[in-house]
Every structure is written in C-alpha cells, then in structure tokens.
Amino acid sequence: QKAIAVMTSGGDAPGMNSNVRAIVRSAIFKGCRAFVVMEGYEGLVRGGPEYIKEFHWEDVRGWSAEGGTNIGTARCMEFKKREGRLLGAQHLIEAGVDALIVCGGDGSLTGADLFRSEWPSLIEELLKTDRISQEQYERMKHLNICGTVGSIDNDMSTTDATIGAYSALDRICKAIDYVEATANSHSRAFVVEVMGRNCGWLALLAGIATSADYIFIPEKPATSSEWQDQMCDIVSKHRSRGKRTTIVVVAEGAIGADLTPISPSDVHKVLVDRLGLDTRITTLGHVQRGGTAVAYDRILATLQGLEAVNAVLESSPDTPSPLIAVNENKIVRKPLMESVKLTKAVAEAIQAKDFKRAMSLRDTEFIE
Ligand code: ATP
C-alpha cells in the first residue's frame, strides 16, 4: 500500500486547504494511505508523528471553503542546506511515506525538485551512517515528488492560474470598491498598494476590474518624468470631466526605468504637489491573502489535487517530477523543474529590463 504525503509551503494562499482535502481523499479513494506534513519543510526537518501525521477521510471535512492552510506553512532555512534535507529524507522514510506532493510557490517547488534529484545520495548516506535499515533503503530507492502551485501572485510560468490568485484578486477589488465610496464622498485620491512581488498580475487585473485611473506594474517601468506627466494628464482629464474619485494602483514590485522601486509615497507626492489632490495611501497588506477561497480556486485546487495523486501513482524513476498546471481550462502536467527555471528566467529578464526576452520566454513552452 502506497503512502502519499502532502505539504503546503511558502506564503499561504486561499485554496490550499481545498488542495490538501482533495489529495487526502483522492489518495484514500485510490487505496493509499494519506499523510500531511505540518508546517512545510520545517515539519520534514523536525519529523515524528507530531509533524508527519496520517490523515483520514474525516480529517479534512469542511476544508474546501476555509482560507489559509490548516496544516501550516513556513519558510525553513534548514531545508536549503543538505543536512536539513538529509533529516527530511530520514523522517519521511521513518514515517513510511513514498510520495510527496508540495503545494507552494517557485521556491518551494525548487526545494522539492532538489530533494528528489538528491534523493539517491541522501539515502545512500543515511544507510552508510546507520540512520536507516537496508530494508528501508531498498523500499525507498525512489521518491515520487509532484508540485501544485499555491501562490496569490500568479507568477508561475507554464500555468495560467495559481491556486489563490483569483481569491486575492477578488479581495483587492472589494477593498478598492470600499475605498472608492469614501473617495467619492470626499472627492479624494487614493493610492492603493497591492501584493504580487515581481509580478504585476494582481495590480493589473485589479486596476482593470475597478477602472483605476493609473496602474504601476514591474513589467512596465517608466522614467519619472514619463509616468508623472502621463499620470497627471490622465487624472486631470478625468477630473475635468467631473470625476470625484482618483484611484491609482501600485504593485509592490513596481519599478522606474532606472530599476529603483516606485513607492506609494512617490505617487502620493506627485498627486498632492502637482494636482493639489487630497490624497491618501491605502496598503492592503495581509487582508489580500486572508478569507475564504473563491469558487474558482476551490475547483482548481480540487481538480489539481486529484491529478497530483494520479501523477505520483503513475510516475517512475525516469520521468521528471511533474507540476500540475492549468492551460486553457484543462488540467495538465508539466515538468516541474523546467517550469521553475522558466519562472526564474522571466523574473530575471524583467529585473534586467529585457522585456523582449521576458515576453518571448513567457511565450516559450520550455527554455533551452
Ligand atoms: P511564495 O511564492 O508564496 O513566496 P515560495 O514557495 O516561492 O512561495 P519561498 O520562501 O521562496 O516561498 O520558499 C519556501 C521554502 O521552500 C523555503 O523556506 C525553503 O524551505 C524551501 N526552499 C526554497 N528554495 C529552496 C532551494 N533552492 N533549495 C531548497 N529548499 C528551498
């Protein structure tokens, strides 16, 4: 009987609980034992039944609607070192787990792929140092790893949507709607900062959905005179037509042409100094990742959870670790490491201001 474990890692995202629920139940449905690793890689490094727990059907009852992640998540520095991964391997083997599904962002999935590629040398060392038996060594020669992408940023290449992104987008739009009402009452301008790290997806889509006056995203830096003139022209035009509100959305990773960050206070200063607008800054912060998941994330996470279990059951030592993606509304498998590499290459190209390369990488299936 196979034993499949699931963990959530990196930043929490609404829909992670739906993903865990689907993986636990699908594993049990297919005749496997289901385990959860508590607190991300921290739980692997610590090990024992407190951190690597067997889960039953009813343990995930009602999880579909719940936000955050009930099995905990963490950023674990020890897992970035070989000794941490060695402990992780030992603890998985002690728990009798033979497949691991990781729901997280690109960092978590890089860790997962490294863990799998190092696996033969890790278990060799564990055997040599008598930390596992010959029998355990023979049974666990191969570790199945699979990734599902949980991140509110929607910044992973090769998938159209990450679990949590549409929930965060919905929350941001609602928050801007609230701000809009008070802006209208006082005829004020609001500069709203939204999350997304180096990716402008949340800011761009929230700006479009709320008809913001101006949007700053990392993918489109401008010199300060360019953006200041353009923003002021647009805002003045809207105001001259009787608009009482001004909403400017700033992605947290927004940068100028010289690659220095553009902060909400930079934007605030321009709106006050050049246009004389009564302007406030609203930083939405962690509200964006909290609360329940929207229906799309629940469904995406459930379908991807089922596919992740199928993928680990079908995987062999020669197949690369899969990542479960969604492409044009279909749940598909992609090679995990290629997807992570591509995501990193896009982020690097954006940071180097090489947008042509960033766009061409986004259109490319896999990098050379
Ligand atoms: P988010 O997109 O929400 O930030 P993420 O998965 O990218 O999520 P990270 O903080 O980058 O978040 O990674 C989460 C954890 O994954 C790290 O704390 C670490 O334990 C593990 N990890 C990340 N990168 C590596 C790596 N190169 N090698 C081993 N483990 C890693």
Short mmCIF file of C-alpha atoms and ligand atoms in Angstrom, two decimals:
data_model
loop_
_atom_site.label_atom_id
_atom_site.label_comp_id
_atom_site.label_asym_id
_atom_site.label_seq_id
_atom_site.Cartn_x
_atom_site.Cartn_y
_atom_site.Cartn_z
CA GLN A 1 0.00 0.00 0.00
CA LYS A 2 1.45 3.36 -1.08
CA ALA A 3 1.64 6.28 1.33
CA ILE A 4 1.21 9.76 -0.13
CA ALA A 5 2.03 12.88 1.88
CA VAL A 6 1.06 16.48 1.14
CA MET A 7 2.52 19.72 2.50
CA THR A 8 1.90 23.42 1.96
CA SER A 9 4.94 25.69 1.79
CA GLY A 10 5.92 29.34 1.26
CA GLY A 11 3.27 32.05 1.53
CA ASP A 12 -0.25 30.84 2.34
CA ALA A 13 -2.88 31.13 -0.38
CA PRO A 14 -6.67 30.63 -0.31
CA GLY A 15 -7.46 27.25 -1.88
CA MET A 16 -4.52 25.41 -0.28
CA ASN A 17 -6.98 23.69 2.07
CA SER A 18 -9.10 22.52 -0.90
CA ASN A 19 -5.93 21.13 -2.46
CA VAL A 20 -4.96 19.23 0.71
CA ARG A 21 -8.51 17.91 1.09
CA ALA A 22 -8.60 16.65 -2.50
CA ILE A 23 -5.17 14.99 -2.19
CA VAL A 24 -6.01 13.24 1.11
CA ARG A 25 -9.36 11.99 -0.12
CA SER A 26 -8.18 11.00 -3.57
CA ALA A 27 -5.23 9.08 -2.08
CA ILE A 28 -7.56 7.19 0.27
CA PHE A 29 -10.09 6.60 -2.55
CA LYS A 30 -7.31 5.01 -4.61
CA GLY A 31 -6.35 2.62 -1.81
CA CYS A 32 -3.34 4.56 -0.47
CA ARG A 33 -2.58 5.87 2.99
CA ALA A 34 -2.61 9.69 3.23
CA PHE A 35 -0.24 11.79 5.31
CA VAL A 36 0.20 15.51 5.89
CA VAL A 37 3.48 17.23 6.72
CA MET A 38 2.76 20.07 9.15
CA GLU A 39 4.50 23.49 8.82
CA GLY A 40 6.02 22.97 5.36
CA TYR A 41 9.67 21.86 5.16
CA GLU A 42 10.05 22.70 8.85
CA GLY A 43 7.87 19.65 9.58
CA LEU A 44 10.05 17.41 7.38
CA VAL A 45 13.20 18.58 9.14
CA ARG A 46 11.69 18.07 12.61
CA GLY A 47 9.89 14.79 11.78
CA GLY A 48 7.98 12.46 14.09
CA PRO A 49 4.22 11.88 14.37
CA GLU A 50 3.63 15.45 15.54
CA TYR A 51 4.81 16.77 12.16
CA ILE A 52 4.20 13.88 9.76
CA LYS A 53 0.66 12.75 10.50
CA GLU A 54 -1.57 10.14 8.96
CA PHE A 55 -4.86 11.72 7.88
CA HIS A 56 -8.23 10.04 7.41
CA TRP A 57 -11.24 10.93 5.28
CA GLU A 58 -12.99 12.94 8.01
CA ASP A 59 -9.86 14.89 8.98
CA VAL A 60 -10.38 17.24 6.03
CA ARG A 61 -14.15 17.60 6.30
CA GLY A 62 -15.30 21.16 5.50
CA TRP A 63 -11.86 22.30 4.36
CA SER A 64 -12.93 23.34 0.89
CA ALA A 65 -14.28 26.71 1.99
CA GLU A 66 -11.58 27.56 4.52
CA GLY A 67 -8.88 30.11 3.71
CA GLY A 68 -5.18 29.88 4.61
CA THR A 69 -3.71 26.45 5.23
CA ASN A 70 -4.79 24.32 8.19
CA ILE A 71 -1.64 22.16 8.04
CA GLY A 72 0.57 25.22 8.43
CA THR A 73 3.29 26.66 6.27
CA ALA A 74 6.73 28.07 7.00
CA ARG A 75 9.88 29.41 5.46
CA CYS A 76 12.56 26.93 6.50
CA MET A 77 16.21 27.90 6.12
CA GLU A 78 17.46 24.48 7.28
CA PHE A 79 15.92 22.76 4.26
CA LYS A 80 18.09 24.89 2.00
CA LYS A 81 21.10 23.05 3.46
CA ARG A 82 21.96 19.43 2.68
CA GLU A 83 21.86 18.43 6.37
CA GLY A 84 18.27 19.66 6.59
CA ARG A 85 17.28 17.66 3.52
CA LEU A 86 19.07 14.61 4.94
CA LEU A 87 16.94 14.86 8.07
CA GLY A 88 13.85 15.34 5.88
CA ALA A 89 14.64 12.15 3.96
CA GLN A 90 15.21 10.20 7.18
CA HIS A 91 11.92 11.38 8.67
CA LEU A 92 9.91 10.59 5.53
CA ILE A 93 11.38 7.08 5.45
CA GLU A 94 10.69 6.58 9.16
CA ALA A 95 7.06 7.59 8.57
CA GLY A 96 6.84 5.13 5.67
CA VAL A 97 5.94 7.83 3.12
CA ASP A 98 6.85 7.10 -0.50
CA ALA A 99 5.43 10.07 -2.40
CA LEU A 100 5.33 13.78 -1.58
CA ILE A 101 3.07 16.44 -3.08
CA VAL A 102 4.15 20.02 -2.38
CA CYS A 103 1.73 22.91 -2.78
CA GLY A 104 3.70 26.17 -2.89
CA GLY A 105 5.44 28.81 -4.98
CA ASP A 106 8.59 28.60 -7.08
CA GLY A 107 10.91 28.48 -4.04
CA SER A 108 9.04 25.55 -2.51
CA LEU A 109 8.97 23.69 -5.82
CA THR A 110 12.71 24.31 -6.39
CA GLY A 111 13.29 22.74 -2.97
CA ALA A 112 11.06 19.80 -3.92
CA ASP A 113 12.91 19.13 -7.15
CA LEU A 114 16.31 19.40 -5.48
CA PHE A 115 15.14 16.94 -2.81
CA ARG A 116 14.14 14.43 -5.44
CA SER A 117 17.31 14.79 -7.52
CA GLU A 118 19.46 14.38 -4.40
CA TRP A 119 17.39 11.50 -3.06
CA PRO A 120 19.72 8.62 -4.14
CA SER A 121 22.75 10.24 -2.48
CA LEU A 122 20.72 11.18 0.63
CA ILE A 123 19.52 7.63 1.25
CA GLU A 124 22.99 6.24 0.46
CA GLU A 125 24.38 8.45 3.23
CA LEU A 126 21.55 7.52 5.62
CA LEU A 127 22.30 3.82 5.06
CA LYS A 128 26.06 4.26 5.49
CA THR A 129 25.59 6.13 8.75
CA ASP A 130 23.07 3.53 10.03
CA ARG A 131 20.22 6.02 10.15
CA ILE A 132 18.03 3.74 8.04
CA SER A 133 18.00 -0.06 7.63
CA GLN A 134 18.89 -1.99 4.46
CA GLU A 135 15.20 -2.89 4.15
CA GLN A 136 14.12 0.78 4.33
CA TYR A 137 16.82 1.64 1.81
CA GLU A 138 15.59 -0.98 -0.68
CA ARG A 139 11.96 0.09 -0.33
CA MET A 140 12.64 3.82 -0.73
CA LYS A 141 15.12 3.89 -3.61
CA HIS A 142 12.93 6.34 -5.46
CA LEU A 143 10.91 9.27 -4.11
CA ASN A 144 7.93 10.47 -6.10
CA ILE A 145 7.52 14.23 -5.98
CA CYS A 146 4.78 16.34 -7.52
CA GLY A 147 4.07 20.09 -7.30
CA THR A 148 0.80 22.01 -7.27
CA VAL A 149 1.19 25.77 -7.44
CA GLY A 150 -0.23 27.67 -4.50
CA SER A 151 0.53 31.40 -4.64
CA ILE A 152 -1.58 34.54 -4.70
CA ASP A 153 0.91 36.22 -7.09
CA ASN A 154 0.08 34.16 -10.22
CA ASP A 155 3.76 34.34 -11.10
CA MET A 156 4.49 30.75 -12.13
CA SER A 157 5.28 30.12 -15.79
CA THR A 158 3.56 27.26 -17.67
CA THR A 159 0.31 27.57 -15.72
CA ASP A 160 -2.46 30.06 -16.49
CA ALA A 161 -3.51 30.39 -12.86
CA THR A 162 -2.03 29.57 -9.47
CA ILE A 163 -4.18 28.44 -6.54
CA GLY A 164 -5.17 31.57 -4.57
CA ALA A 165 -4.62 34.23 -7.22
CA TYR A 166 -8.29 34.75 -8.08
CA SER A 167 -9.25 34.89 -4.39
CA ALA A 168 -6.65 37.61 -3.74
CA LEU A 169 -7.81 39.46 -6.85
CA ASP A 170 -11.42 39.33 -5.63
CA ARG A 171 -10.37 40.66 -2.20
CA ILE A 172 -8.38 43.52 -3.73
CA CYS A 173 -11.30 44.53 -5.95
CA LYS A 174 -13.69 44.54 -2.98
CA ALA A 175 -11.24 46.64 -0.94
CA ILE A 176 -10.88 49.15 -3.79
CA ASP A 177 -14.69 49.29 -4.10
CA TYR A 178 -14.85 50.24 -0.40
CA VAL A 179 -12.16 52.88 -0.83
CA GLU A 180 -13.96 54.22 -3.90
CA ALA A 181 -17.05 55.03 -1.80
CA THR A 182 -15.09 57.14 0.68
CA ALA A 183 -13.03 58.71 -2.14
CA ASN A 184 -16.25 59.77 -3.83
CA SER A 185 -17.66 61.26 -0.63
CA HIS A 186 -14.62 63.49 -0.05
CA SER A 187 -13.54 63.87 -3.69
CA ARG A 188 -10.23 62.26 -2.72
CA ALA A 189 -7.44 60.39 -4.46
CA PHE A 190 -6.29 57.01 -3.14
CA VAL A 191 -3.02 55.29 -3.89
CA VAL A 192 -3.56 51.58 -3.27
CA GLU A 193 -0.58 49.26 -2.89
CA VAL A 194 -1.20 45.60 -3.74
CA MET A 195 0.91 42.43 -3.38
CA GLY A 196 2.46 40.37 -6.17
CA ARG A 197 6.24 40.56 -5.61
CA ASN A 198 7.91 40.92 -9.04
CA CYS A 199 4.70 40.12 -10.89
CA GLY A 200 2.13 42.75 -11.86
CA TRP A 201 -0.77 40.36 -12.48
CA LEU A 202 -2.75 41.26 -9.33
CA ALA A 203 -2.23 45.02 -9.77
CA LEU A 204 -3.05 45.00 -13.47
CA LEU A 205 -6.19 42.91 -13.23
CA ALA A 206 -7.43 44.67 -10.09
CA GLY A 207 -6.84 48.02 -11.81
CA ILE A 208 -8.80 46.95 -14.88
CA ALA A 209 -11.64 45.44 -12.83
CA THR A 210 -12.05 48.56 -10.69
CA SER A 211 -11.48 51.07 -13.54
CA ALA A 212 -8.47 52.57 -11.79
CA ASP A 213 -7.10 55.80 -13.25
CA TYR A 214 -3.48 54.61 -13.37
CA ILE A 215 -1.62 51.34 -12.66
CA PHE A 216 2.05 50.71 -11.86
CA ILE A 217 3.44 47.23 -12.60
CA PRO A 218 7.01 45.91 -12.59
CA GLU A 219 6.69 44.78 -16.20
CA LYS A 220 6.31 48.34 -17.49
CA PRO A 221 8.80 50.71 -15.85
CA ALA A 222 8.91 54.33 -16.96
CA THR A 223 11.20 57.26 -16.24
CA SER A 224 9.89 59.55 -13.51
CA SER A 225 9.06 62.37 -15.93
CA GLU A 226 7.22 59.91 -18.24
CA TRP A 227 4.96 58.45 -15.57
CA GLN A 228 4.47 61.72 -13.72
CA ASP A 229 3.35 63.58 -16.85
CA GLN A 230 1.21 60.72 -18.12
CA MET A 231 -0.48 60.07 -14.76
CA CYS A 232 -1.17 63.77 -14.16
CA ASP A 233 -2.60 64.23 -17.70
CA ILE A 234 -4.93 61.27 -17.29
CA VAL A 235 -6.06 62.19 -13.78
CA SER A 236 -6.61 65.87 -14.75
CA LYS A 237 -8.63 64.82 -17.79
CA HIS A 238 -10.84 62.55 -15.65
CA ARG A 239 -11.26 65.27 -13.01
CA SER A 240 -12.15 67.90 -15.66
CA ARG A 241 -14.95 65.60 -16.79
CA GLY A 242 -16.45 65.65 -13.32
CA LYS A 243 -14.95 62.50 -11.80
CA ARG A 244 -14.80 62.89 -8.00
CA THR A 245 -12.53 59.90 -7.33
CA THR A 246 -8.99 59.01 -8.30
CA ILE A 247 -7.63 55.51 -7.80
CA VAL A 248 -4.01 54.67 -8.56
CA VAL A 249 -2.92 51.04 -8.10
CA VAL A 250 0.75 50.36 -7.31
CA ALA A 251 2.14 46.83 -7.44
CA GLU A 252 4.55 46.16 -4.57
CA GLY A 253 7.27 45.36 -7.12
CA ALA A 254 6.70 48.49 -9.23
CA ILE A 255 9.94 49.96 -10.55
CA GLY A 256 11.06 53.01 -12.51
CA ALA A 257 13.18 52.99 -15.66
CA ASP A 258 16.33 53.15 -13.51
CA LEU A 259 15.06 49.99 -11.76
CA THR A 260 14.61 51.71 -8.39
CA PRO A 261 11.29 50.98 -6.66
CA ILE A 262 8.30 53.27 -7.15
CA SER A 263 6.59 53.56 -3.79
CA PRO A 264 3.04 54.69 -2.98
CA SER A 265 4.55 57.76 -1.27
CA ASP A 266 6.34 58.75 -4.52
CA VAL A 267 2.95 58.65 -6.26
CA HIS A 268 1.19 60.40 -3.36
CA LYS A 269 3.70 63.28 -3.53
CA VAL A 270 3.06 63.86 -7.23
CA LEU A 271 -0.74 63.82 -6.85
CA VAL A 272 -0.51 66.35 -3.99
CA ASP A 273 2.24 68.61 -5.35
CA ARG A 274 1.24 68.74 -8.99
CA LEU A 275 -2.54 68.30 -8.87
CA GLY A 276 -3.32 69.53 -5.35
CA LEU A 277 -5.48 66.48 -4.66
CA ASP A 278 -6.45 65.43 -1.14
CA THR A 279 -4.64 62.06 -1.35
CA ARG A 280 -4.43 59.04 0.97
CA ILE A 281 -2.35 55.88 0.79
CA THR A 282 -4.00 52.52 1.46
CA THR A 283 -1.74 49.49 1.84
CA LEU A 284 -3.98 46.44 1.72
CA GLY A 285 -1.42 44.07 3.27
CA HIS A 286 -2.38 40.63 4.51
CA VAL A 287 -6.11 41.18 4.02
CA GLN A 288 -5.35 40.23 0.41
CA ARG A 289 -4.40 36.67 1.26
CA GLY A 290 -6.96 36.05 4.03
CA GLY A 291 -10.56 34.89 3.99
CA THR A 292 -12.23 32.06 2.13
CA ALA A 293 -11.26 30.95 -1.36
CA VAL A 294 -13.43 31.99 -4.31
CA ALA A 295 -15.22 29.18 -6.19
CA TYR A 296 -12.61 29.15 -8.99
CA ASP A 297 -9.75 28.48 -6.56
CA ARG A 298 -11.68 25.75 -4.76
CA ILE A 299 -12.38 23.99 -8.06
CA LEU A 300 -8.87 24.49 -9.45
CA ALA A 301 -7.32 23.20 -6.22
CA THR A 302 -9.62 20.18 -6.14
CA LEU A 303 -9.04 19.17 -9.77
CA GLN A 304 -5.29 19.69 -9.41
CA GLY A 305 -5.25 17.65 -6.19
CA LEU A 306 -6.87 14.69 -7.98
CA GLU A 307 -4.41 14.98 -10.85
CA ALA A 308 -1.44 15.22 -8.48
CA VAL A 309 -2.37 11.88 -6.90
CA ASN A 310 -2.74 10.30 -10.36
CA ALA A 311 0.65 11.73 -11.33
CA VAL A 312 2.54 10.30 -8.34
CA LEU A 313 0.87 6.92 -8.80
CA GLU A 314 1.92 6.83 -12.47
CA SER A 315 5.43 8.25 -12.03
CA SER A 316 8.58 6.17 -12.46
CA PRO A 317 12.24 6.87 -11.58
CA ASP A 318 12.92 8.02 -15.17
CA THR A 319 10.08 10.52 -15.50
CA PRO A 320 10.84 14.10 -14.39
CA SER A 321 8.87 15.40 -11.39
CA PRO A 322 5.58 16.82 -12.63
CA LEU A 323 3.94 20.14 -11.84
CA ILE A 324 0.16 20.24 -12.14
CA ALA A 325 -0.85 23.24 -14.25
CA VAL A 326 -3.96 24.63 -15.92
CA ASN A 327 -3.68 25.54 -19.59
CA GLU A 328 -6.69 26.90 -21.47
CA ASN A 329 -9.02 25.43 -18.87
CA LYS A 330 -7.50 21.95 -18.94
CA ILE A 331 -5.61 20.41 -16.04
CA VAL A 332 -2.24 19.27 -17.42
CA ARG A 333 1.16 18.02 -16.22
CA LYS A 334 4.37 19.97 -16.92
CA PRO A 335 7.95 19.12 -15.99
CA LEU A 336 8.38 20.78 -12.60
CA MET A 337 11.98 21.92 -12.91
CA GLU A 338 11.53 23.37 -16.41
CA SER A 339 8.58 25.41 -15.15
CA VAL A 340 10.57 26.73 -12.19
CA LYS A 341 13.55 27.56 -14.45
CA LEU A 342 11.30 29.43 -16.84
CA THR A 343 9.67 31.38 -13.99
CA LYS A 344 13.09 32.44 -12.69
CA ALA A 345 14.30 33.39 -16.18
CA VAL A 346 11.25 35.62 -16.72
CA ALA A 347 11.79 37.34 -13.34
CA GLU A 348 15.48 37.88 -14.14
CA ALA A 349 14.70 39.29 -17.59
CA ILE A 350 12.19 41.73 -16.07
CA GLN A 351 14.71 42.82 -13.46
CA ALA A 352 17.30 43.35 -16.18
CA LYS A 353 14.72 45.39 -18.11
CA ASP A 354 14.93 42.95 -21.02
CA PHE A 355 11.18 42.90 -21.70
CA LYS A 356 11.55 41.42 -25.17
CA ARG A 357 13.24 38.40 -23.66
CA ALA A 358 10.71 38.25 -20.80
CA MET A 359 7.81 38.24 -23.27
CA SER A 360 9.44 35.69 -25.55
CA LEU A 361 10.15 33.45 -22.54
CA ARG A 362 6.52 33.74 -21.50
CA ASP A 363 5.51 32.52 -24.95
CA THR A 364 8.03 29.69 -24.96
CA GLU A 365 6.99 26.32 -23.66
CA PHE A 366 10.39 25.45 -22.17
CA ILE A 367 13.74 27.13 -22.02
CA GLU A 368 16.73 25.63 -23.76
P1 ATP B 1 5.70 32.37 -2.36
O1 ATP B 1 5.59 32.48 -3.86
O2 ATP B 1 4.40 32.46 -1.68
O3 ATP B 1 6.75 33.25 -1.74
P2 ATP B 1 7.61 30.23 -2.32
O4 ATP B 1 7.43 28.76 -2.34
O5 ATP B 1 8.31 30.83 -3.52
O6 ATP B 1 6.19 30.86 -2.05
P3 ATP B 1 9.94 30.61 -0.62
O7 ATP B 1 10.08 31.34 0.66
O8 ATP B 1 10.80 31.01 -1.76
O9 ATP B 1 8.40 30.66 -0.98
O10 ATP B 1 10.24 29.05 -0.33
C1 ATP B 1 9.58 28.35 0.71
C2 ATP B 1 10.53 27.34 1.33
O11 ATP B 1 10.95 26.40 0.33
C3 ATP B 1 11.83 27.92 1.87
O12 ATP B 1 11.69 28.46 3.16
C4 ATP B 1 12.73 26.70 1.89
O13 ATP B 1 12.45 25.87 2.99
C5 ATP B 1 12.29 25.97 0.61
N1 ATP B 1 13.20 26.35 -0.49
C6 ATP B 1 13.14 27.46 -1.26
N2 ATP B 1 14.15 27.50 -2.16
C7 ATP B 1 14.89 26.38 -1.94
C8 ATP B 1 16.07 25.83 -2.51
N3 ATP B 1 16.71 26.43 -3.51
N4 ATP B 1 16.54 24.66 -2.02
C9 ATP B 1 15.91 24.03 -1.01
N5 ATP B 1 14.79 24.50 -0.42
C10 ATP B 1 14.27 25.65 -0.86
#
